[in-house]
């Protein structure tokens, strides 16, 4: 027997290892981890890598690629951790936009109706400025009622339904139609804040509410609060 012949005493595992196939989970792990442009695919790659290492460890004679699977785990975790903050802030941004939409559509009419019914605390709760007094609100609605009677309804002006805040602008205007007890209707312009213009960081950037409202009347004069 020469030195180039097979060793008859070699362990069968050593003799078959050269013919082992790279496990598909190891390949999938590395591929998923390297595709950085798809959110959460890196975490899937890391998970496949874990399963790949386990599968290869159970049958090292038939399969190889443990190093590839480990690389997939490491890269996948790095990519996944990079994506997680973006996903969180994206989700928070979408949720915040939905809150603003509900406030503009339903919240503002509800706050104004509450003021018309004498619930000044709820009315003032819709404003950004928390120093406004119930005495000022009482005077405002007393003057409104003296002119037109009680408020019957408040709804977004259909012509303004699609109006949105301009990108980068923390404030915008929205028109509403207010119907009073004397059957008159008037446009109420609401000046709305959708982001804190004085924010110093992400944590205090969120903050929406009314800045002021103006019931327009070309004949008797506009009534603005505050």
Short mmCIF file of C-alpha atoms in Angstrom, two decimals:
data_model
loop_
_atom_site.label_atom_id
_atom_site.label_comp_id
_atom_site.label_asym_id
_atom_site.label_seq_id
_atom_site.Cartn_x
_atom_site.Cartn_y
_atom_site.Cartn_z
CA UNK A 1 0.00 0.00 0.00
CA UNK A 2 1.40 3.40 -0.97
CA UNK A 3 0.97 6.68 0.83
CA UNK A 4 -1.57 7.72 -1.81
CA UNK A 5 -3.94 4.84 -1.16
CA UNK A 6 -6.94 5.21 1.12
CA UNK A 7 -6.34 4.56 4.76
CA UNK A 8 -8.31 1.42 5.63
CA UNK A 9 -8.44 2.56 9.26
CA UNK A 10 -9.93 5.99 8.49
CA UNK A 11 -13.30 6.80 10.04
CA UNK A 12 -16.12 6.49 7.49
CA UNK A 13 -17.22 10.07 8.30
CA UNK A 14 -13.82 11.38 7.16
CA UNK A 15 -13.96 9.34 3.96
CA UNK A 16 -17.41 10.66 3.00
CA UNK A 17 -17.01 14.29 4.09
CA UNK A 18 -15.51 15.40 0.77
CA UNK A 19 -18.69 14.27 -0.98
CA UNK A 20 -20.99 16.17 1.40
CA UNK A 21 -23.45 18.64 -0.11
CA UNK A 22 -23.85 22.20 1.04
CA UNK A 23 -27.12 22.31 2.95
CA UNK A 24 -29.88 24.36 1.30
CA UNK A 25 -30.64 26.14 4.57
CA UNK A 26 -27.08 27.45 4.70
CA UNK A 27 -27.36 28.76 1.15
CA UNK A 28 -30.78 30.28 1.82
CA UNK A 29 -29.52 31.91 4.99
CA UNK A 30 -26.65 33.68 3.28
CA UNK A 31 -28.76 34.74 0.28
CA UNK A 32 -31.55 36.17 2.45
CA UNK A 33 -29.06 37.96 4.69
CA UNK A 34 -27.30 39.58 1.74
CA UNK A 35 -30.53 40.93 0.21
CA UNK A 36 -30.50 44.07 2.35
CA UNK A 37 -33.16 46.01 0.43
CA UNK A 38 -36.13 43.94 1.66
CA UNK A 39 -37.20 44.60 5.27
CA UNK A 40 -36.92 41.68 7.71
CA UNK A 41 -35.37 39.36 5.12
CA UNK A 42 -32.14 39.60 7.09
CA UNK A 43 -33.88 38.23 10.19
CA UNK A 44 -35.28 35.40 8.06
CA UNK A 45 -31.74 34.72 6.87
CA UNK A 46 -30.51 34.55 10.46
CA UNK A 47 -33.31 32.13 11.34
CA UNK A 48 -32.52 29.92 8.36
CA UNK A 49 -28.88 29.99 9.42
CA UNK A 50 -29.75 28.67 12.88
CA UNK A 51 -31.76 25.82 11.39
CA UNK A 52 -28.96 25.19 8.91
CA UNK A 53 -26.32 24.87 11.64
CA UNK A 54 -28.56 22.47 13.54
CA UNK A 55 -29.25 20.35 10.47
CA UNK A 56 -25.58 20.18 9.47
CA UNK A 57 -24.51 19.32 13.02
CA UNK A 58 -26.94 16.40 13.04
CA UNK A 59 -25.60 14.95 9.79
CA UNK A 60 -22.09 16.29 9.01
CA UNK A 61 -21.36 13.34 6.72
CA UNK A 62 -24.03 14.26 4.21
CA UNK A 63 -24.03 18.03 4.59
CA UNK A 64 -21.55 20.86 4.86
CA UNK A 65 -21.80 24.65 4.89
CA UNK A 66 -21.80 25.37 8.62
CA UNK A 67 -19.50 28.36 8.07
CA UNK A 68 -21.85 29.71 5.41
CA UNK A 69 -24.81 29.32 7.77
CA UNK A 70 -22.95 31.10 10.58
CA UNK A 71 -22.06 33.93 8.20
CA UNK A 72 -25.74 34.14 7.26
CA UNK A 73 -26.69 34.39 10.93
CA UNK A 74 -24.23 37.20 11.62
CA UNK A 75 -25.03 39.21 8.48
CA UNK A 76 -28.76 38.61 8.91
CA UNK A 77 -28.74 39.90 12.48
CA UNK A 78 -26.79 43.00 11.49
CA UNK A 79 -29.12 43.76 8.57
CA UNK A 80 -32.19 43.02 10.70
CA UNK A 81 -31.05 45.31 13.50
CA UNK A 82 -30.46 48.09 10.97
CA UNK A 83 -34.00 47.68 9.62
CA UNK A 84 -35.77 47.49 13.00
CA UNK A 85 -35.46 51.20 13.93
CA UNK A 86 -36.67 52.18 10.47
CA UNK A 87 -39.64 49.86 10.77
CA UNK A 88 -40.48 51.23 14.22
CA UNK A 89 -40.36 54.87 13.17
CA UNK A 90 -42.24 54.07 9.97
CA UNK A 91 -45.00 52.40 11.98
CA UNK A 92 -45.08 55.32 14.41
CA UNK A 93 -45.29 57.82 11.57
CA UNK A 94 -48.20 55.98 9.91
CA UNK A 95 -50.04 55.69 13.24
CA UNK A 96 -49.52 59.39 13.91
CA UNK A 97 -50.82 60.33 10.46
CA UNK A 98 -53.94 58.24 11.07
CA UNK A 99 -54.48 59.97 14.42
CA UNK A 100 -54.25 63.38 12.76
CA UNK A 101 -56.71 62.28 10.07
CA UNK A 102 -59.23 61.23 12.71
CA UNK A 103 -58.70 64.46 14.63
CA UNK A 104 -59.30 66.59 11.54
CA UNK A 105 -62.34 64.62 10.39
CA UNK A 106 -64.07 63.82 13.68
CA UNK A 107 -62.12 65.37 16.55
CA UNK A 108 -62.41 69.04 15.66
CA UNK A 109 -66.19 68.90 15.00
CA UNK A 110 -66.60 67.03 18.30
CA UNK A 111 -64.59 69.62 20.25
CA UNK A 112 -66.49 72.55 18.73
CA UNK A 113 -69.86 70.89 19.31
CA UNK A 114 -68.84 70.30 22.93
CA UNK A 115 -68.09 73.98 23.32
CA UNK A 116 -71.47 74.87 21.87
CA UNK A 117 -73.10 72.60 24.45
CA UNK A 118 -71.23 74.21 27.34
CA UNK A 119 -68.51 71.58 27.79
CA UNK A 120 -65.66 74.06 27.63
CA UNK A 121 -63.11 71.68 29.11
CA UNK A 122 -63.54 69.30 26.17
CA UNK A 123 -63.52 72.20 23.73
CA UNK A 124 -60.23 73.53 25.09
CA UNK A 125 -58.73 70.04 25.14
CA UNK A 126 -58.59 70.20 21.34
CA UNK A 127 -56.18 73.14 21.40
CA UNK A 128 -52.41 73.04 21.48
CA UNK A 129 -52.24 75.92 23.96
CA UNK A 130 -53.18 74.45 27.33
CA UNK A 131 -53.20 77.84 29.05
CA UNK A 132 -56.50 78.91 27.46
CA UNK A 133 -59.20 79.57 30.04
CA UNK A 134 -62.79 78.40 30.24
CA UNK A 135 -63.79 82.02 30.84
CA UNK A 136 -62.49 82.96 27.38
CA UNK A 137 -64.29 79.98 25.84
CA UNK A 138 -67.52 80.94 27.60
CA UNK A 139 -67.32 84.49 26.26
CA UNK A 140 -66.67 83.22 22.72
CA UNK A 141 -69.61 80.82 22.59
CA UNK A 142 -71.89 83.34 24.28
CA UNK A 143 -71.16 85.78 21.46
CA UNK A 144 -71.67 83.07 18.82
CA UNK A 145 -75.00 82.04 20.31
CA UNK A 146 -76.08 85.65 20.62
CA UNK A 147 -75.61 86.10 16.89
CA UNK A 148 -76.77 82.81 15.41
CA UNK A 149 -78.25 80.65 18.15
CA UNK A 150 -76.92 77.27 19.27
CA UNK A 151 -74.62 75.21 17.06
CA UNK A 152 -76.49 72.39 15.34
CA UNK A 153 -73.73 70.71 13.36
CA UNK A 154 -70.09 70.98 12.33
CA UNK A 155 -68.61 69.14 9.35
CA UNK A 156 -65.68 69.45 6.97
CA UNK A 157 -66.37 71.65 3.97
CA UNK A 158 -66.72 69.16 1.07
CA UNK A 159 -64.60 71.43 -1.10
CA UNK A 160 -61.79 71.13 1.46
CA UNK A 161 -62.13 67.37 1.97
CA UNK A 162 -58.92 66.54 0.13
CA UNK A 163 -56.82 69.35 1.60
CA UNK A 164 -53.72 68.11 3.35
CA UNK A 165 -50.76 69.58 5.15
CA UNK A 166 -47.89 70.41 2.84
CA UNK A 167 -44.78 68.30 3.39
CA UNK A 168 -42.44 69.99 5.82
CA UNK A 169 -45.12 72.39 7.09
CA UNK A 170 -46.13 71.95 10.75
CA UNK A 171 -49.44 73.84 10.32
CA UNK A 172 -52.29 74.07 7.83
CA UNK A 173 -55.85 75.39 7.50
CA UNK A 174 -59.06 73.40 7.08
CA UNK A 175 -62.54 74.79 6.44
CA UNK A 176 -65.65 73.46 8.16
CA UNK A 177 -69.33 74.24 7.68
CA UNK A 178 -71.15 75.24 10.87
CA UNK A 179 -74.94 75.23 10.97
CA UNK A 180 -76.67 77.28 13.65
CA UNK A 181 -80.13 77.31 15.20
CA UNK A 182 -81.21 80.28 13.06
CA UNK A 183 -80.65 78.03 9.99
CA UNK A 184 -77.64 80.07 8.90
CA UNK A 185 -74.45 78.34 7.80
CA UNK A 186 -70.99 79.82 8.13
CA UNK A 187 -67.51 78.72 7.21
CA UNK A 188 -65.29 78.03 10.20
CA UNK A 189 -61.61 78.04 9.36
CA UNK A 190 -59.52 75.91 11.69
CA UNK A 191 -55.78 76.54 11.88
CA UNK A 192 -54.27 73.18 12.83
CA UNK A 193 -50.85 72.16 14.08
CA UNK A 194 -49.69 68.71 13.02
CA UNK A 195 -46.13 68.81 14.38
CA UNK A 196 -44.31 70.72 17.06
CA UNK A 197 -42.48 73.57 15.26
CA UNK A 198 -40.20 74.05 18.28
CA UNK A 199 -39.18 70.41 18.58
CA UNK A 200 -35.57 69.76 19.52
CA UNK A 201 -35.68 66.04 18.82
CA UNK A 202 -37.79 63.11 17.71
CA UNK A 203 -39.45 62.62 21.11
CA UNK A 204 -41.09 66.04 21.21
CA UNK A 205 -41.75 66.36 17.47
CA UNK A 206 -45.24 64.91 17.79
CA UNK A 207 -48.03 67.21 18.83
CA UNK A 208 -51.23 68.08 17.00
CA UNK A 209 -54.24 70.22 17.84
CA UNK A 210 -56.07 73.42 17.10
CA UNK A 211 -54.25 76.74 17.15
CA UNK A 212 -57.33 78.86 16.50
CA UNK A 213 -60.76 78.79 14.90
CA UNK A 214 -62.50 81.58 13.00
CA UNK A 215 -66.21 81.66 12.17
CA UNK A 216 -66.36 83.84 9.08
CA UNK A 217 -69.07 86.46 8.64
CA UNK A 218 -68.59 89.12 5.97
CA UNK A 219 -71.47 91.22 7.31
CA UNK A 220 -71.19 91.14 11.10
CA UNK A 221 -67.47 90.40 11.25
CA UNK A 222 -65.44 87.26 11.91
CA UNK A 223 -65.31 85.68 15.35
CA UNK A 224 -61.95 84.14 16.24
CA UNK A 225 -60.88 82.05 19.21
CA UNK A 226 -58.51 82.58 20.86
#
